[in-house]
Amino acid sequence: MVNEFVKVKCADCGNEQITFRKASMNVKCNVCGTVLVKPKGGNAEIAGEIVEVFN
C-alpha cells in the first residue's frame, strides 16, 4: 500500500485539512480542536469525511 495523505473534512466546523492516513498520534482540527484522526496501529481511524486522497 502506498503511504497516502488524505484531506479530511471536520464534521463539526467544516474545516478541511490534510493529514497522513497512518497517523501515529491524534490529529485535531486546526479550527475547532475536534479529533479528526485516531491512531489504530496500521491505518488510523478517520473520524471526519475523507474529501480527497493524495498518493
Coordinates of N, CA, C and O in Angstrom, one line a residue:
M1 N 0.8 -1.2 0.0 CA 0.0 0.0 0.0 C 0.9 1.2 0.0 O 1.9 1.3 0.7
V2 N 0.5 2.2 -0.7 CA 1.2 3.5 -0.8 C 0.9 4.3 0.4 O -0.2 4.3 0.9
N3 N 1.9 5.0 0.9 CA 1.7 5.9 2.0 C 0.9 7.1 1.5 O 1.3 7.8 0.7
E4 N -0.3 7.2 2.0 CA -1.2 8.2 1.5 C -1.5 9.3 2.5 O -1.6 9.1 3.7
F5 N -1.7 10.5 1.9 CA -2.2 11.6 2.7 C -3.6 11.8 2.3 O -4.0 11.5 1.1
V6 N -4.4 12.2 3.2 CA -5.9 12.4 2.9 C -6.3 13.8 3.3 O -5.8 14.4 4.3
K7 N -7.2 14.4 2.6 CA -7.9 15.6 3.0 C -9.1 15.2 3.8 O -10.0 14.5 3.2
V8 N -9.2 15.7 5.0 CA -10.4 15.3 5.9 C -11.2 16.5 6.2 O -10.6 17.6 6.5
K9 N -12.5 16.4 6.1 CA -13.4 17.5 6.5 C -14.0 17.2 7.9 O -14.5 16.2 8.2
C10 N -13.8 18.2 8.7 CA -14.3 18.2 10.1 C -15.8 18.2 10.1 O -16.5 19.0 9.5
A11 N -16.4 17.3 10.8 CA -17.9 17.2 10.9 C -18.5 18.3 11.7 O -19.6 18.7 11.5
D12 N -17.7 18.9 12.6 CA -18.2 20.0 13.5 C -18.2 21.3 12.8 O -19.2 22.1 12.9
C13 N -17.1 21.7 12.2 CA -17.0 23.1 11.7 C -16.8 23.1 10.2 O -16.9 24.2 9.6
G14 N -16.6 22.0 9.5 CA -16.4 22.0 8.0 C -15.1 22.3 7.5 O -14.8 22.3 6.3
N15 N -14.1 22.6 8.4 CA -12.7 22.8 8.0 C -12.2 21.6 7.3 O -12.4 20.5 7.7
E16 N -11.4 21.8 6.2 CA -10.7 20.7 5.6 C -9.2 20.9 5.8 O -8.7 21.9 5.6
Q17 N -8.6 19.7 6.1 CA -7.1 19.8 6.3 C -6.5 18.4 5.9 O -7.2 17.4 5.8
I18 N -5.2 18.5 5.5 CA -4.5 17.3 5.0 C -3.8 16.6 6.2 O -3.1 17.3 6.9
T19 N -3.9 15.3 6.2 CA -3.2 14.5 7.3 C -2.7 13.2 6.7 O -3.1 12.8 5.6
F20 N -1.8 12.5 7.4 CA -1.3 11.2 7.0 C -2.3 10.2 7.4 O -2.8 10.2 8.5
R21 N -2.6 9.2 6.5 CA -3.5 8.2 6.7 C -3.1 7.2 7.9 O -3.9 6.7 8.6
K22 N -1.8 7.1 8.1 CA -1.2 6.2 9.1 C -0.7 7.0 10.3 O 0.4 6.8 10.8
A23 N -1.4 8.0 10.7 CA -1.0 8.9 11.8 C -0.7 8.1 13.0 O -1.4 7.2 13.4
S24 N 0.4 8.5 13.7 CA 0.7 7.8 15.0 C 0.3 8.5 16.2 O 0.6 8.1 17.3
M25 N -0.4 9.6 16.1 CA -0.9 10.3 17.2 C -2.2 11.0 16.8 O -2.5 11.1 15.6
N26 N -3.0 11.4 17.7 CA -4.3 12.1 17.4 C -4.0 13.4 16.6 O -3.1 14.1 16.8
V27 N -4.8 13.6 15.6 CA -4.8 14.8 14.7 C -6.1 15.6 15.0 O -7.2 15.0 14.8
K28 N -5.9 16.8 15.5 CA -7.1 17.6 15.8 C -7.3 18.7 14.7 O -6.4 19.1 14.0
C29 N -8.5 19.1 14.6 CA -8.9 20.1 13.6 C -8.2 21.4 14.0 O -8.2 21.8 15.2
N30 N -7.6 22.1 13.1 CA -6.9 23.3 13.3 C -7.8 24.5 13.7 O -7.4 25.5 14.3
V31 N -9.1 24.4 13.5 CA -10.1 25.4 13.8 C -10.8 25.2 15.1 O -10.7 26.1 16.0
C32 N -11.4 24.0 15.3 CA -12.2 23.8 16.5 C -11.7 22.8 17.5 O -12.2 22.7 18.6
G33 N -10.6 22.1 17.1 CA -10.0 21.2 18.0 C -10.6 19.8 18.1 O -10.1 19.0 18.9
T34 N -11.6 19.5 17.3 CA -12.1 18.1 17.3 C -11.1 17.1 16.8 O -10.4 17.4 15.9
V35 N -11.1 16.0 17.4 CA -10.1 14.9 16.9 C -10.6 14.4 15.6 O -11.8 13.9 15.5
L36 N -9.8 14.5 14.5 CA -10.2 14.0 13.2 C -9.6 12.6 12.9 O -10.3 11.9 12.2
V37 N -8.5 12.3 13.5 CA -7.8 11.1 13.2 C -7.2 10.5 14.5 O -6.6 11.2 15.3
K38 N -7.5 9.2 14.7 CA -7.0 8.5 15.9 C -6.1 7.3 15.4 O -6.5 6.6 14.5
P39 N -5.0 7.1 16.0 CA -4.1 6.0 15.6 C -4.7 4.7 16.0 O -5.4 4.5 17.0
K40 N -4.5 3.7 15.1 CA -5.0 2.3 15.4 C -4.0 1.2 15.0 O -4.4 0.1 14.8
G41 N -2.7 1.5 15.0 CA -1.7 0.5 14.8 C -1.3 0.5 13.3 O -0.1 0.5 13.0
G42 N -2.2 0.4 12.4 CA -2.0 0.5 10.9 C -2.5 1.8 10.4 O -2.1 2.8 10.7
N43 N -3.6 1.6 9.6 CA -4.3 2.8 9.1 C -5.0 3.4 10.3 O -5.6 2.7 11.1
A44 N -5.0 4.7 10.4 CA -5.7 5.4 11.5 C -7.2 5.4 11.3 O -7.7 5.3 10.2
E45 N -7.9 5.6 12.4 CA -9.4 5.8 12.3 C -9.7 7.2 11.9 O -9.3 8.1 12.7
I46 N -10.3 7.4 10.8 CA -10.7 8.8 10.4 C -12.1 9.1 10.9 O -13.0 8.4 10.5
A47 N -12.2 10.1 11.7 CA -13.5 10.5 12.3 C -14.3 11.4 11.4 O -15.5 11.4 11.4
G48 N -13.6 12.2 10.5 CA -14.3 13.1 9.6 C -14.5 12.4 8.3 O -14.2 11.2 8.1
E49 N -15.0 13.2 7.3 CA -15.2 12.7 6.0 C -14.0 12.9 5.1 O -13.3 14.0 5.1
I50 N -13.5 11.8 4.4 CA -12.4 11.9 3.5 C -12.9 12.6 2.2 O -13.7 12.1 1.5
V51 N -12.3 13.7 1.9 CA -12.7 14.5 0.8 C -11.8 14.2 -0.4 O -12.3 14.1 -1.6
E52 N -10.5 13.9 -0.2 CA -9.6 13.6 -1.3 C -8.5 12.8 -0.8 O -8.1 12.9 0.4
V53 N -7.9 11.9 -1.7 CA -6.7 11.1 -1.3 C -5.6 11.5 -2.2 O -5.7 11.6 -3.4
F54 N -4.4 11.7 -1.6 CA -3.2 12.0 -2.3 C -2.2 10.9 -2.2 O -2.0 10.4 -1.1
N55 N -1.7 10.4 -3.4 CA -0.7 9.3 -3.3 C 0.7 9.8 -3.4 O 1.0 10.8 -3.9

